mmCIF file of C-alpha atoms in Angstrom:
data_model
loop_
_atom_site.group_PDB
_atom_site.id
_atom_site.type_symbol
_atom_site.label_atom_id
_atom_site.label_comp_id
_atom_site.label_asym_id
_atom_site.label_seq_id
_atom_site.Cartn_x
_atom_site.Cartn_y
_atom_site.Cartn_z
ATOM 1 C CA MET A 287 -9.720 8.210 -5.024
ATOM 2 C CA TYR A 288 -6.996 5.585 -5.385
ATOM 3 C CA GLU A 289 -5.435 3.418 -2.709
ATOM 4 C CA VAL A 290 -2.401 1.167 -2.705
ATOM 5 C CA ARG A 291 -1.324 -1.183 0.051
ATOM 6 C CA VAL A 292 1.916 -3.020 0.727
ATOM 7 C CA GLU A 293 2.745 -5.472 3.472
ATOM 8 C CA ALA A 294 5.704 -6.666 5.478
ATOM 9 C CA ASP A 295 6.253 -8.705 8.609
ATOM 10 C CA PHE A 296 8.506 -9.058 11.608
ATOM 11 C CA ALA A 297 8.815 -11.264 14.673
ATOM 12 C CA ALA A 298 9.230 -9.706 18.109
ATOM 13 C CA ALA A 299 8.645 -10.229 21.802
ATOM 14 C CA HIS A 300 6.846 -7.943 24.229
ATOM 15 C CA PHE A 301 4.797 -7.755 27.382
ATOM 16 C CA LEU A 302 2.186 -5.238 28.453
ATOM 17 C CA ARG A 303 2.982 -3.702 31.816
ATOM 18 C CA ASP A 304 -0.456 -2.214 32.449
ATOM 19 C CA TYR A 305 -2.411 -5.255 31.308
ATOM 20 C CA HIS A 306 -3.843 -7.823 33.695
ATOM 21 C CA GLY A 307 -3.894 -11.205 32.004
ATOM 22 C CA LYS A 308 -1.605 -13.516 30.114
ATOM 23 C CA CYS A 309 -0.216 -10.706 27.915
ATOM 24 C CA GLU A 310 1.480 -9.152 30.936
ATOM 25 C CA ASN A 311 4.005 -11.998 30.579
ATOM 26 C CA LEU A 312 6.780 -11.938 28.014
ATOM 27 C CA HIS A 313 5.549 -13.510 24.765
ATOM 28 C CA GLY A 314 6.046 -13.127 21.028
ATOM 29 C CA HIS A 315 4.169 -12.539 17.812
ATOM 30 C CA ASN A 316 4.780 -12.882 14.115
ATOM 31 C CA TYR A 317 3.449 -9.463 13.208
ATOM 32 C CA ARG A 318 1.971 -8.655 9.789
ATOM 33 C CA VAL A 319 1.921 -4.964 8.816
ATOM 34 C CA TYR A 320 0.035 -3.189 6.032
ATOM 35 C CA ALA A 321 0.724 0.378 4.916
ATOM 36 C CA HIS A 322 -2.072 2.123 2.991
ATOM 37 C CA VAL A 323 -1.572 5.153 0.747
ATOM 38 C CA ARG A 324 -4.432 7.156 -0.785
ATOM 39 C CA GLY A 325 -4.661 9.957 -3.270
ATOM 40 C CA GLU A 326 -6.681 11.480 -6.086
ATOM 41 C CA LYS A 327 -3.952 12.006 -8.662
ATOM 42 C CA LEU A 328 -1.819 9.518 -10.562
ATOM 43 C CA ASP A 329 1.656 10.337 -11.791
ATOM 44 C CA GLN A 330 2.614 10.389 -15.470
ATOM 45 C CA GLY A 331 3.211 6.649 -15.344
ATOM 46 C CA GLY A 332 -0.344 6.055 -14.138
ATOM 47 C CA MET A 333 0.659 5.195 -10.561
ATOM 48 C CA LEU A 334 -0.311 6.700 -7.242
ATOM 49 C CA LEU A 335 3.045 5.680 -5.771
ATOM 50 C CA ASP A 336 5.676 3.178 -6.773
ATOM 51 C CA PHE A 337 5.112 0.011 -4.717
ATOM 52 C CA THR A 338 8.884 -0.439 -4.483
ATOM 53 C CA GLU A 339 9.376 2.863 -2.660
ATOM 54 C CA LEU A 340 6.607 2.189 -0.149
ATOM 55 C CA LYS A 341 7.696 -1.422 0.434
ATOM 56 C CA ALA A 342 11.260 -0.302 1.092
ATOM 57 C CA ALA A 343 10.143 2.221 3.725
ATOM 58 C CA LEU A 344 7.838 -0.288 5.407
ATOM 59 C CA ARG A 345 10.429 -3.060 5.391
ATOM 60 C CA LYS A 346 13.041 -0.729 6.860
ATOM 61 C CA ALA A 347 10.713 0.184 9.745
ATOM 62 C CA CYS A 348 9.787 -3.456 10.387
ATOM 63 C CA GLY A 349 13.453 -4.459 10.197
ATOM 64 C CA LEU A 350 14.228 -2.171 13.130
ATOM 65 C CA LEU A 351 11.740 -4.154 15.253
ATOM 66 C CA ASP A 352 12.504 -7.641 13.964
ATOM 67 C CA HIS A 353 13.649 -10.162 16.588
ATOM 68 C CA LYS A 354 13.706 -7.538 19.333
ATOM 69 C CA ASN A 355 12.047 -7.197 22.719
ATOM 70 C CA LEU A 356 9.781 -4.236 22.031
ATOM 71 C CA ASN A 357 9.820 -3.266 25.698
ATOM 72 C CA ASP A 358 13.429 -2.200 25.166
ATOM 73 C CA PHE A 359 12.194 0.719 23.006
ATOM 74 C CA GLU A 360 11.636 3.801 25.199
ATOM 75 C CA CYS A 361 9.017 5.182 22.822
ATOM 76 C CA PHE A 362 6.582 2.393 23.739
ATOM 77 C CA ASP A 363 6.697 3.329 27.448
ATOM 78 C CA GLN A 364 6.821 -0.340 28.492
ATOM 79 C CA ASN A 365 3.480 -0.961 26.761
ATOM 80 C CA PRO A 366 4.205 -1.857 23.134
ATOM 81 C CA SER A 367 0.610 -2.392 22.086
ATOM 82 C CA ALA A 368 -0.290 -3.014 18.466
ATOM 83 C CA GLU A 369 -1.726 0.515 18.391
ATOM 84 C CA ARG A 370 1.561 2.074 19.498
ATOM 85 C CA ILE A 371 3.522 -0.106 17.090
ATOM 86 C CA ALA A 372 1.294 1.025 14.202
ATOM 87 C CA THR A 373 1.859 4.674 15.112
ATOM 88 C CA TRP A 374 5.620 4.174 15.365
ATOM 89 C CA ILE A 375 5.776 2.457 11.970
ATOM 90 C CA ALA A 376 3.720 5.241 10.356
ATOM 91 C CA GLU A 377 6.173 7.806 11.732
ATOM 92 C CA ARG A 378 9.133 5.861 10.294
ATOM 93 C CA ILE A 379 7.478 5.649 6.867
ATOM 94 C CA LEU A 380 6.901 9.412 6.872
ATOM 95 C CA GLU A 381 10.545 9.973 7.794
ATOM 96 C CA GLU A 382 11.566 7.905 4.764
ATOM 97 C CA ILE A 383 8.992 9.404 2.382
ATOM 98 C CA PRO A 384 8.104 12.885 3.683
ATOM 99 C CA SER A 385 5.979 13.625 0.609
ATOM 100 C CA LEU A 386 3.379 11.161 1.964
ATOM 101 C CA ASP A 387 2.537 13.476 4.864
ATOM 102 C CA GLY A 388 -0.983 14.563 3.948
ATOM 103 C CA LYS A 389 -0.887 17.224 6.657
ATOM 104 C CA LYS A 390 1.880 18.989 4.746
ATOM 105 C CA ASN A 391 0.549 18.453 1.227
ATOM 106 C CA ASP A 392 -3.033 19.150 0.356
ATOM 107 C CA THR A 393 -2.742 18.691 -3.375
ATOM 108 C CA GLY A 394 -4.587 15.384 -3.788
ATOM 109 C CA SER A 395 -1.295 13.592 -4.259
ATOM 110 C CA ALA A 396 -0.397 10.377 -2.448
ATOM 111 C CA SER A 397 -0.646 10.426 1.355
ATOM 112 C CA LEU A 398 -0.055 7.753 3.943
ATOM 113 C CA TYR A 399 -3.570 6.959 5.130
ATOM 114 C CA ALA A 400 -3.271 4.069 7.613
ATOM 115 C CA VAL A 401 -0.981 1.427 9.069
ATOM 116 C CA ASP A 402 -2.398 -1.912 10.212
ATOM 117 C CA VAL A 403 -0.549 -4.146 12.664
ATOM 118 C CA PHE A 404 -1.791 -7.715 13.037
ATOM 119 C CA GLU A 405 -0.653 -9.635 16.116
ATOM 120 C CA THR A 406 -2.560 -12.675 14.850
ATOM 121 C CA ASP A 407 -4.661 -13.426 11.785
ATOM 122 C CA THR A 408 -7.743 -12.254 13.680
ATOM 123 C CA SER A 409 -6.398 -9.347 15.771
ATOM 124 C CA ARG A 410 -5.486 -6.041 14.165
ATOM 125 C CA ALA A 411 -4.905 -2.471 15.275
ATOM 126 C CA ARG A 412 -5.094 0.370 12.757
ATOM 127 C CA TYR A 413 -3.526 3.814 13.052
ATOM 128 C CA ILE A 414 -5.253 6.279 10.736
ATOM 129 C CA ILE A 415 -3.123 9.281 9.939
#
């Protein structure tokens, strides 16, 4: 089994409507995001997936969130948690690179495995596909 990982970042504001504590107030984070791809087979060039292709998809997704108030996105239902952000980013990556959808390809080729969203250096949520 092989795994590759790329990373990107974005800055955004949010608040958590159903949270009781300081995070219910508007605040911001400098988010760090990792996208993990796994697979059993390498291509003819000896790669699981070109880093450039995966980085482009991840950066595009993060760019849509950069310097935004995440509560303005209906999909987060006024609770843009790191878990929901990770899921949303995974969905955007799969829209950009549909061949990474392991549910649709069972050939051992590259599949998006997980997306990590760090709100801080010590706080991470992971969405496993």
